[in-house]
RNA sequence: GGCCCCGUAGCUCAACCGGAUAGAGCACGGGAUUUCUAAUCCCGCGGUUGCAGGUUCGAGUCCUGCCGGGGUCGCCA
């Protein structure tokens, strides 16, 4: 409901006093109709026996400053008088932080938001960037509406894939290091992993040529056997294996930290699966003892979830080592040990793991964990190439660092303002990232994104730089006004407003609504579209009407409008994780 | 085969609890700058919302079936 929240509360109250059957829906009036807000009174007509006049009057009575109300079918379109907008702009300007762009709606909520949880055997790619943008954006949105947020990263630092990169290093790279090769640590380790996969594939092909099936070949290949032995040695605590593991991880972390820093994200808490899988195993043992799980003849431990349509799930291999879900059980428990007062535990994970997450929640429910129902899987679609999925082994992965560099270079080319080199670099970084991040956030999380490396990400139109540009122009306008001694919202208000002004005001007014809905629905795309539409309207206003050149009361009002626009779009960009440049 | 997600203009996406004539960007064609940054603005072109039923004052939205794409379904994470 796009009523600025404080006013909405008063209005709702007035309604409850009347004891009417239903509140009318409040919507933004569509652009082709005259008005700012529309009250949809269709649902009320029954109570008023089809008397549109009576229903309209009842609805309008508690609202202040109505200039005009037009009834079209079941819709009551309201326009507000300049006095209303003057009040609104003043309040928004007085408290751009607490009252307008930051809300106190979710003070009781405390969320842990887990992202991006990378594996430590390859560098970050475009899929991780989508994950990071979503996770950080959702975190900021909830903070904006008043909640406490704990950002958590879960590092998948153990498992067969790690053994593979370790073997890859031993066989093909040792004793080289990132330091000796000058390569970024995560990329270096990624190369080790790819080298392993290549050699492994060759072994599998050779075995298949000898008549083995694909499945047999994959298990019997010497490199795979070696990797498994390495994993067992790791779980047994072999000091030599652990030392190499630690060293290679430190290379990867140094690389990740560099990319995280460039993206401006940090975590309140980092979990390592190497530290949580033990707890996971313990939970499985307990479940086994309580008869919730069972042991098969070969010694593996299972959960039977067939009655929930989730099939059977292995929890411990026959050699006793843990699998993915085992460590996730431990991590889930640990999160609530660390923060017992969490109201929600959010996992930002791709939709390829929808099934896995359902299994995890089902297992926790069976174990009687009260937090099982506080888990929310923020599932998002894949970032695909026109040719299909990105695949490490085929070298079609779009590397995060490469893409950031490319965006920076392209943004740099577009800078026309004469500015010092250092500032140009900073702007290029801000604009490049905004284009990339907006591109990833403007699509609803559930949908797949097709990224075509041949067609670069746009900087014009429905893009991040579009929002930045609107902001920069508004700020420069305000600066120039200040130089001339013009102040916003001084003296009298204009007698009547231009429709282009009302168009901007309508959207400014709706900011808190969009902020709240985007947060609660975990859907940044809503705010991305809001920010675009708001800026589109402001640009139209800016392009068509003069601010500095207009008469005093109008100028002052338009400056107020511009100041609130700047505050609003800044808040939107911050929530969407877009950098906010002052020039471009 | 079972389950999950997706299907809207040539392409990329919207449509807030079911609401008014389904809207933007890109691309394409035309136009706007003696005035606040042209990464902007204006005009034009572009639709059987995958198909068929159902629910109701009203369906892109909800329900059923089908078609197409993707994901996933006991020992990768």
XYZ file of C-alpha atoms (C1' of nucleotides) in Angstrom:
661
model
C 0.000 0.000 0.000
C 1.799 3.108 -1.156
C 0.894 5.381 1.697
C 3.803 6.814 3.554
C 3.633 4.655 6.599
C 2.893 7.119 9.371
C 0.000 8.590 7.444
C -1.256 5.191 6.513
C -1.491 4.217 10.145
C -3.673 7.223 10.936
C -5.821 6.545 7.959
C -6.278 2.870 8.814
C -7.276 3.845 12.315
C -9.929 6.179 11.006
C -11.243 3.277 9.052
C -11.341 0.868 11.901
C -13.396 3.342 13.903
C -15.984 3.181 11.194
C -15.974 -0.597 11.532
C -16.199 -1.164 7.825
C -15.825 -4.607 6.305
C -12.647 -4.019 4.297
C -10.075 -1.375 3.687
C -10.066 -0.269 0.085
C -6.881 -1.085 -1.753
C -4.598 1.847 -2.323
C -2.616 1.914 -5.537
C -0.578 4.379 -7.483
C -2.814 5.973 -10.066
C -1.752 4.862 -13.548
C -0.162 7.631 -15.652
C -3.099 7.885 -18.039
C -5.484 8.871 -15.245
C -5.594 12.139 -13.323
C -4.469 11.564 -9.800
C -1.772 10.411 -7.436
C -3.358 7.636 -5.447
C -6.232 5.429 -6.385
C -8.593 3.863 -3.916
C -10.032 0.691 -5.279
C -13.525 0.485 -3.859
C -14.785 -2.506 -5.798
C -14.590 -4.700 -2.705
C -16.657 -2.156 -0.736
C -19.497 -1.904 -3.145
C -21.248 -4.924 -1.746
C -21.355 -3.393 1.728
C -22.738 -0.195 0.250
C -25.215 -2.058 -1.932
C -23.635 -0.729 -5.068
C -23.909 2.912 -3.989
C -20.651 4.278 -5.413
C -21.298 7.789 -4.094
C -21.753 6.662 -0.499
C -18.711 4.397 -0.609
C -16.587 7.151 -2.108
C -17.610 9.651 0.525
C -16.885 7.240 3.341
C -13.440 6.511 1.945
C -12.448 10.101 1.334
C -13.647 11.581 4.583
C -10.515 10.874 6.688
C -8.010 12.069 4.065
C -6.480 15.551 4.296
C -5.603 18.020 1.562
C -7.568 16.507 -1.269
C -7.599 18.763 -4.265
C -9.643 16.626 -6.533
C -11.270 13.200 -6.458
C -12.511 11.598 -9.606
C -14.610 8.463 -9.619
C -14.148 6.163 -12.584
C -15.979 2.855 -12.329
C -14.860 1.397 -9.005
C -11.783 3.576 -8.773
C -11.490 6.812 -6.844
C -8.552 8.817 -8.133
C -7.246 11.384 -5.678
C -5.079 14.395 -6.350
C -3.480 16.213 -3.458
C -3.157 19.966 -3.046
C 0.269 21.673 -3.072
C -0.007 22.034 0.714
C 0.034 18.264 1.029
C 3.155 17.973 -1.087
C 4.845 20.820 0.711
C 4.305 19.002 3.970
C 5.533 15.750 2.511
C 8.726 17.241 1.073
C 9.481 19.090 4.294
C 9.128 15.981 6.397
C 11.197 13.906 3.992
C 13.920 16.568 3.928
C 13.984 16.929 7.679
C 14.520 13.248 8.272
C 15.892 11.725 5.111
C 17.409 8.987 7.231
C 15.082 7.847 9.962
C 11.672 8.725 8.670
C 11.796 8.400 4.936
C 14.527 6.205 3.541
C 15.013 4.196 6.712
C 12.035 2.711 8.464
C 11.320 1.116 11.788
C 8.993 -1.591 10.581
C 11.028 -4.688 11.333
C 12.719 -3.786 14.609
C 11.848 -7.180 16.080
C 13.480 -9.112 13.242
C 16.972 -10.519 13.252
C 18.121 -12.297 10.140
C 21.214 -14.238 9.342
C 21.833 -14.061 5.627
C 24.277 -16.567 4.218
C 26.065 -15.828 0.950
C 27.936 -16.473 -1.297
C 29.479 -19.633 0.166
C 32.083 -20.328 -2.498
C 34.073 -23.484 -2.990
C 37.781 -23.043 -2.420
C 38.885 -24.785 -5.578
C 38.037 -22.157 -8.179
C 37.856 -18.390 -8.523
C 34.558 -16.522 -8.334
C 32.494 -16.325 -11.489
C 29.460 -14.451 -12.764
C 27.073 -16.728 -10.867
C 28.810 -15.738 -7.622
C 28.372 -12.091 -8.559
C 24.628 -12.580 -8.839
C 24.661 -14.348 -5.506
C 26.714 -11.594 -3.850
C 24.508 -8.815 -5.230
C 21.378 -10.586 -4.072
C 22.735 -11.409 -0.638
C 24.128 -7.966 0.022
C 21.061 -6.228 -1.382
C 18.632 -8.265 0.689
C 20.782 -7.587 3.755
C 20.693 -3.861 3.144
C 16.968 -3.880 2.428
C 16.183 -5.532 5.738
C 18.497 -3.151 7.550
C 16.684 -0.285 5.863
C 13.361 -1.401 7.238
C 14.799 -1.725 10.717
C 15.912 -5.338 11.119
C 19.229 -6.571 12.496
C 21.213 -8.487 9.911
C 24.115 -10.872 10.396
C 25.992 -11.487 7.160
C 27.466 -14.946 7.120
C 29.713 -16.666 4.644
C 30.082 -20.421 4.622
C 33.289 -21.590 3.065
C 33.123 -25.004 1.421
C 36.688 -25.797 2.258
C 36.539 -29.576 2.459
C 35.445 -32.411 0.276
C 36.562 -34.298 -2.763
C 36.811 -31.168 -4.916
C 39.433 -29.757 -2.598
C 41.375 -32.985 -2.743
C 41.322 -32.679 -6.510
C 42.878 -29.239 -6.566
C 45.476 -30.377 -4.035
C 46.420 -33.321 -6.251
C 46.409 -31.050 -9.277
C 48.969 -28.864 -7.577
C 51.162 -31.771 -6.445
C 51.221 -33.389 -9.847
C 51.340 -30.442 -12.213
C 52.355 -27.243 -10.408
C 54.475 -27.967 -7.358
C 56.505 -26.215 -6.125
C 55.069 -23.096 -7.809
C 52.916 -20.728 -5.726
C 50.889 -17.608 -6.437
C 53.881 -15.634 -5.212
C 56.338 -17.278 -7.617
C 53.955 -17.074 -10.578
C 52.475 -13.670 -9.800
C 49.002 -15.104 -10.151
C 46.010 -14.231 -7.961
C 45.649 -17.057 -5.437
C 42.135 -18.202 -6.288
C 42.973 -18.260 -9.980
C 46.131 -20.227 -9.294
C 44.259 -22.892 -7.344
C 41.564 -22.930 -10.007
C 44.262 -23.778 -12.538
C 45.327 -26.704 -10.348
C 41.769 -27.963 -10.282
C 41.333 -27.665 -14.029
C 44.634 -29.487 -14.608
C 43.426 -32.310 -12.408
C 40.092 -32.547 -14.191
C 41.804 -32.657 -17.566
C 44.139 -35.502 -16.567
C 41.301 -37.310 -14.823
C 39.154 -37.114 -17.913
C 41.955 -38.597 -19.986
C 42.244 -41.507 -17.571
C 38.520 -42.109 -17.741
C 38.589 -42.108 -21.543
C 41.472 -44.572 -21.544
C 39.596 -46.923 -19.220
C 36.449 -46.643 -21.312
C 38.510 -47.604 -24.345
C 39.390 -50.772 -22.455
C 35.725 -51.596 -22.208
C 34.706 -50.171 -18.839
C 31.448 -48.286 -18.450
C 31.539 -44.538 -17.798
C 30.524 -45.091 -14.197
C 33.132 -47.780 -13.546
C 35.803 -45.765 -15.272
C 35.123 -42.682 -13.174
C 35.495 -44.617 -9.934
C 38.413 -46.770 -10.970
C 40.570 -44.051 -12.472
C 43.811 -43.898 -10.444
C 43.567 -40.132 -9.997
C 40.118 -40.461 -8.485
C 41.276 -43.222 -6.172
C 44.122 -41.004 -5.106
C 41.788 -38.065 -4.486
C 39.565 -40.200 -2.315
C 42.511 -41.471 -0.349
C 43.569 -37.887 0.143
C 40.138 -36.957 1.478
C 40.299 -39.829 3.949
C 43.775 -38.809 5.028
C 42.474 -35.281 5.498
C 39.585 -36.459 7.681
C 42.012 -38.654 9.622
C 44.069 -35.550 10.360
C 47.231 -36.438 8.438
C 49.559 -33.531 9.288
C 51.209 -33.346 5.884
C 47.892 -33.271 4.072
C 46.532 -30.678 6.473
C 49.554 -28.446 5.978
C 49.133 -28.397 2.206
C 45.408 -27.894 2.607
C 45.940 -24.886 4.856
C 48.470 -23.362 2.539
C 46.345 -23.733 -0.569
C 43.316 -22.371 1.243
C 45.267 -19.318 2.314
C 46.073 -18.652 -1.345
C 42.420 -18.842 -2.226
C 41.284 -16.653 0.665
C 43.755 -13.949 -0.276
C 42.280 -13.950 -3.765
C 38.692 -13.952 -2.552
C 39.369 -11.136 -0.097
C 40.690 -9.001 -2.895
C 37.501 -9.506 -4.921
C 35.237 -9.048 -1.901
C 37.015 -5.797 -1.093
C 36.538 -4.556 -4.633
C 32.841 -5.350 -4.294
C 32.671 -3.668 -0.897
C 31.318 -6.628 1.038
C 32.371 -8.051 4.336
C 30.973 -10.660 6.644
C 30.080 -10.602 10.301
C 30.707 -14.298 10.544
C 32.549 -16.846 8.465
C 31.776 -20.518 8.871
C 34.084 -23.201 7.554
C 32.660 -26.566 6.660
C 35.889 -28.087 7.905
C 34.734 -26.878 11.321
C 31.035 -27.688 11.085
C 31.058 -31.155 9.553
C 32.019 -32.673 12.893
C 28.908 -31.287 14.523
C 26.940 -32.506 11.522
C 28.240 -36.030 12.019
C 27.272 -35.856 15.686
C 23.741 -34.795 14.789
C 23.493 -37.691 12.359
C 24.724 -40.126 15.033
C 22.075 -38.807 17.417
C 19.395 -39.201 14.797
C 20.603 -42.720 14.172
C 20.443 -43.528 17.885
C 16.917 -42.149 18.088
C 15.812 -44.246 15.124
C 15.141 -41.286 12.876
C 17.837 -42.451 10.463
C 18.989 -45.976 9.629
C 22.123 -47.842 8.640
C 22.206 -49.902 5.470
C 24.011 -53.241 5.140
C 27.175 -51.648 3.785
C 27.416 -49.338 6.777
C 26.202 -46.080 5.231
C 23.676 -43.946 7.135
C 20.428 -42.891 5.446
C 17.281 -40.873 5.906
C 14.103 -42.080 4.289
C 12.065 -39.088 3.110
C 10.044 -40.911 0.490
C 6.777 -40.144 2.281
C 7.500 -36.445 1.669
C 8.361 -37.077 -1.953
C 12.030 -36.350 -1.336
C 13.393 -39.859 -1.748
C 16.183 -41.383 0.249
C 19.197 -39.382 1.224
C 22.621 -40.620 2.256
C 24.000 -38.879 5.335
C 27.270 -40.694 5.929
C 29.216 -42.741 3.379
C 30.071 -46.333 4.165
C 33.627 -45.245 4.918
C 32.183 -42.896 7.523
C 33.024 -39.649 5.748
C 30.403 -36.945 5.594
C 28.605 -35.548 2.575
C 27.328 -32.071 1.762
C 24.096 -32.321 3.703
C 25.897 -33.665 6.764
C 27.953 -30.543 7.101
C 24.914 -28.404 6.366
C 23.135 -29.966 9.322
C 26.033 -28.931 11.514
C 26.166 -25.420 10.091
C 22.420 -24.900 10.516
C 22.692 -25.901 14.173
C 25.726 -23.727 14.751
C 24.004 -20.655 13.372
C 21.317 -20.877 16.021
C 23.836 -21.688 18.734
C 25.661 -18.474 17.846
C 22.460 -16.446 17.513
C 19.554 -18.085 19.352
C 17.369 -15.042 18.717
C 17.360 -15.270 14.938
C 13.890 -14.846 13.510
C 15.038 -16.038 10.115
C 17.979 -17.915 8.707
C 18.311 -17.084 5.028
C 20.339 -19.086 2.506
C 21.165 -17.360 -0.754
C 21.762 -20.359 -2.987
C 21.033 -21.169 -6.622
C 17.883 -23.017 -7.605
C 19.865 -26.071 -8.629
C 19.874 -26.744 -4.901
C 16.140 -26.416 -4.312
C 15.924 -30.131 -3.660
C 18.909 -30.125 -1.345
C 17.438 -27.313 0.735
C 14.087 -29.044 1.015
C 15.888 -32.154 2.202
C 17.858 -30.154 4.755
C 14.732 -28.559 6.193
C 12.894 -31.897 6.243
C 15.782 -33.536 8.116
C 15.869 -30.749 10.695
C 12.126 -31.073 11.224
C 12.456 -34.801 11.827
C 15.192 -34.140 14.307
C 12.746 -31.871 16.109
C 14.813 -28.727 15.590
C 12.565 -25.745 16.283
C 14.549 -23.566 13.903
C 13.747 -25.752 10.906
C 10.837 -23.512 9.971
C 12.872 -20.329 10.292
C 15.018 -21.315 7.354
C 14.312 -19.487 4.124
C 15.951 -20.475 0.885
C 16.402 -17.438 -1.331
C 16.603 -19.425 -4.515
C 17.783 -17.779 -7.694
C 18.134 -18.822 -11.317
C 21.314 -19.590 -13.129
C 23.366 -17.165 -15.140
C 23.649 -18.922 -18.471
C 25.448 -18.252 -21.703
C 23.615 -18.256 -25.028
C 25.148 -21.687 -25.546
C 23.904 -22.991 -22.194
C 25.476 -23.437 -18.788
C 28.868 -22.100 -17.874
C 31.284 -24.994 -17.441
C 34.685 -24.832 -15.799
C 35.941 -27.819 -17.719
C 35.019 -26.287 -21.043
C 36.539 -22.952 -20.142
C 33.253 -21.097 -20.675
C 33.064 -19.628 -17.196
C 32.777 -15.847 -17.067
C 35.336 -14.898 -14.446
C 34.251 -12.306 -11.881
C 37.556 -10.401 -11.824
C 37.795 -10.303 -15.609
C 34.262 -9.001 -15.963
C 34.789 -6.295 -13.334
C 37.871 -5.180 -15.223
C 36.030 -5.091 -18.505
C 33.150 -3.063 -17.059
C 35.615 -0.599 -15.604
C 37.349 -0.133 -18.944
C 34.103 0.405 -20.811
C 32.780 2.900 -18.291
C 36.059 4.801 -18.492
C 35.589 5.306 -22.231
C 32.286 7.076 -21.632
C 33.539 9.769 -19.292
C 33.377 13.130 -21.031
C 33.803 15.503 -18.095
C 37.285 16.983 -17.754
C 38.404 15.514 -14.437
C 41.651 14.423 -12.785
C 42.772 10.907 -13.743
C 42.292 9.543 -10.239
C 38.695 10.710 -10.172
C 38.042 9.292 -13.601
C 39.277 5.920 -12.397
C 36.989 6.071 -9.398
C 34.008 7.005 -11.556
C 34.767 4.249 -14.055
C 34.782 1.728 -11.221
C 31.536 3.075 -9.751
C 29.730 3.180 -13.085
C 31.040 -0.155 -14.310
C 29.963 -1.901 -11.146
C 26.594 -0.191 -11.149
C 25.915 -1.407 -14.693
C 26.895 -4.946 -13.809
C 25.097 -5.120 -10.469
C 21.916 -3.547 -11.759
C 21.928 -5.969 -14.664
C 21.975 -8.843 -12.188
C 19.412 -7.402 -9.777
C 16.784 -6.054 -12.120
C 15.605 -9.550 -12.980
C 13.491 -11.436 -10.484
C 15.613 -13.874 -8.521
C 13.732 -16.976 -9.672
C 14.444 -16.303 -13.313
C 17.483 -17.417 -15.227
C 19.660 -14.735 -16.760
C 21.203 -15.205 -20.169
C 24.480 -13.366 -20.380
C 25.941 -12.896 -23.839
C 29.647 -12.070 -23.601
C 29.508 -10.801 -27.179
C 26.896 -8.190 -26.269
C 28.284 -6.031 -23.534
C 26.168 -4.909 -20.605
C 24.378 -1.670 -21.387
C 25.160 1.698 -19.835
C 22.125 3.444 -21.313
C 18.416 3.044 -20.745
C 17.186 0.671 -18.057
C 20.539 0.425 -16.283
C 22.463 1.251 -13.139
C 24.270 4.262 -14.653
C 20.855 5.702 -15.523
C 20.063 5.992 -11.797
C 23.519 7.369 -11.082
C 23.180 9.973 -13.776
C 19.852 11.213 -12.450
C 21.373 11.519 -9.006
C 24.469 13.353 -10.236
C 22.418 15.878 -12.171
C 20.129 16.549 -9.227
C 23.112 17.023 -6.916
C 24.812 19.439 -9.282
C 21.590 21.364 -9.604
C 21.361 21.659 -5.821
C 24.988 22.751 -5.630
C 24.424 25.502 -8.160
C 21.296 26.611 -6.346
C 23.232 26.840 -3.083
C 25.929 28.942 -4.776
C 23.235 31.374 -5.835
C 21.698 31.400 -2.382
C 18.508 29.635 -3.404
C 17.070 27.454 -0.648
C 14.540 24.644 -1.045
C 11.011 24.962 0.349
C 11.291 28.550 1.492
C 8.352 30.898 1.576
C 5.094 30.266 -0.170
C 4.124 27.198 -2.141
C 3.123 27.298 -5.782
C -0.596 27.731 -6.339
C -0.762 24.766 -8.633
C 1.599 22.036 -9.726
C 2.677 20.816 -13.136
C 1.735 17.241 -13.968
C 5.433 16.460 -14.457
C 6.021 17.528 -10.861
C 3.133 15.471 -9.583
C 4.454 12.528 -11.532
C 7.750 12.685 -9.607
C 6.028 13.399 -6.289
C 3.821 10.364 -6.670
C 6.836 8.118 -6.963
C 8.799 9.854 -4.233
C 5.856 9.261 -1.992
C 5.871 5.541 -2.728
C 9.512 4.917 -1.758
C 8.892 3.465 1.721
C 6.288 1.143 0.305
C 8.604 -0.275 -2.332
C 11.436 -0.559 0.142
C 9.319 -2.615 2.487
C 7.784 -4.852 -0.140
C 11.161 -5.520 -1.774
C 12.646 -6.491 1.596
C 9.838 -8.729 2.758
C 9.516 -10.482 -0.567
C 13.308 -10.852 -0.881
C 12.977 -9.340 -4.317
C 15.463 -6.604 -5.215
C 14.025 -6.423 -8.739
C 11.036 -4.538 -7.346
C 13.267 -1.785 -6.037
C 15.377 -1.814 -9.192
C 12.287 -1.105 -11.270
C 11.084 1.491 -8.816
C 14.424 3.308 -9.015
C 14.322 3.286 -12.776
C 10.771 4.613 -12.957
C 11.457 7.307 -10.368
C 14.509 8.491 -12.263
C 12.748 8.327 -15.616
C 10.143 10.699 -14.194
C 12.715 12.979 -12.639
C 14.647 13.154 -15.916
C 11.498 14.095 -17.756
C 10.842 16.827 -15.222
C 14.446 17.998 -15.335
C 14.560 18.031 -19.099
C 11.287 19.859 -19.590
C 10.996 22.329 -16.715
C 13.561 24.813 -15.569
C 14.399 24.934 -11.873
C 16.950 27.705 -11.440
C 15.281 29.845 -14.054
C 11.801 29.772 -12.555
C 9.987 32.222 -10.230
C 10.765 32.120 -6.526
C 7.946 29.968 -5.070
C 8.151 27.494 -7.933
C 11.943 27.378 -7.882
C 11.957 26.756 -4.182
C 9.451 23.950 -4.506
C 11.329 22.345 -7.392
C 14.555 22.495 -5.398
C 12.778 20.716 -2.568
C 11.538 18.116 -4.984
C 15.047 17.682 -6.374
C 16.553 17.390 -2.903
C 14.107 14.665 -1.912
C 14.659 12.926 -5.228
C 18.403 12.917 -4.589
C 17.884 11.464 -1.108
C 15.448 8.862 -2.398
C 17.521 7.669 -5.327
C 20.634 7.610 -3.165
C 18.826 5.333 -0.739
C 17.684 3.129 -3.598
C 21.183 2.873 -5.042
C 22.657 2.080 -1.651
C 20.059 -0.608 -1.044
C 20.732 -2.041 -4.489
C 24.476 -2.024 -3.714
C 25.207 0.417 -6.532
C 28.082 2.802 -5.884
C 26.942 6.438 -5.608
C 29.203 8.816 -7.570
C 29.002 12.607 -7.148
C 30.198 13.297 -10.698
C 30.200 11.327 -13.909
C 9.151 -41.036 -15.484
C 8.325 -38.005 -10.392
C 9.002 -33.201 -8.273
C 10.517 -27.826 -8.719
C 11.310 -23.208 -11.645
C 10.432 -20.538 -16.152
C 7.296 -19.247 -20.809
C 4.536 -11.684 -22.018
C 6.768 -7.128 -28.437
C 12.568 -9.270 -32.875
C 15.866 -9.258 -28.041
C 16.197 -8.197 -22.449
C 12.569 -7.396 -18.793
C 7.731 -5.013 -15.974
C 2.757 -5.297 -14.467
C 2.793 -4.156 -6.411
C -3.334 -9.200 -2.380
C -6.871 -10.846 -9.225
C -8.480 -4.505 -11.276
C -8.798 0.592 -15.718
C -6.807 0.545 -22.945
C -0.629 -5.340 -20.811
C 4.077 -1.125 -19.892
C 9.679 0.037 -20.195
C 14.696 -0.538 -22.263
C 17.570 -2.347 -26.479
C 17.243 -2.517 -31.778
C 14.974 0.320 -35.968
C 12.938 5.360 -38.098
C 12.341 10.610 -36.978
C 13.114 14.907 -33.710
C 15.091 18.169 -29.285
C 20.893 21.673 -26.832
C 21.832 30.583 -26.924
C 19.202 28.041 -20.356
C 20.337 23.425 -14.339
C 25.687 17.407 -17.220
C 22.564 14.649 -24.230
C 25.029 8.208 -19.900
C 19.135 12.716 -21.093
C 14.265 13.901 -23.221
C 10.087 13.658 -27.048
C 7.426 11.140 -31.302
C 6.827 6.631 -34.239
C 7.120 1.232 -35.044
C 6.286 -3.267 -32.397
C 1.326 -8.128 -28.524
C -3.984 -14.029 -29.901
C 0.602 -12.802 -22.457
C 3.000 -20.982 -25.188
C -2.079 -23.846 -26.142
C -7.034 -25.460 -24.370
C -10.598 -25.381 -20.680
C -12.375 -23.658 -15.662
C -13.353 -20.189 -11.364
C -15.898 -14.435 -11.229
C -18.283 -8.303 -11.724
C -13.136 -8.720 -13.647
C -7.508 -13.424 -15.252
C -0.760 -12.197 -17.815
C -1.842 -13.177 -12.448
C -5.772 -18.370 -9.326
C -7.239 -23.956 -10.639
C -6.898 -28.408 -14.193
C -4.764 -30.609 -18.522
C -1.339 -30.266 -22.488
C 3.194 -28.122 -25.231
C 8.226 -25.999 -24.929
C 12.926 -24.683 -22.099
C 15.894 -25.366 -17.635
C 16.971 -27.735 -12.943
C 16.795 -31.870 -9.823
C 15.753 -36.958 -8.099
C 20.924 -42.329 -2.045
C 27.419 -41.654 -1.425
C 30.325 -33.683 -5.978
C 29.951 -29.431 -2.917
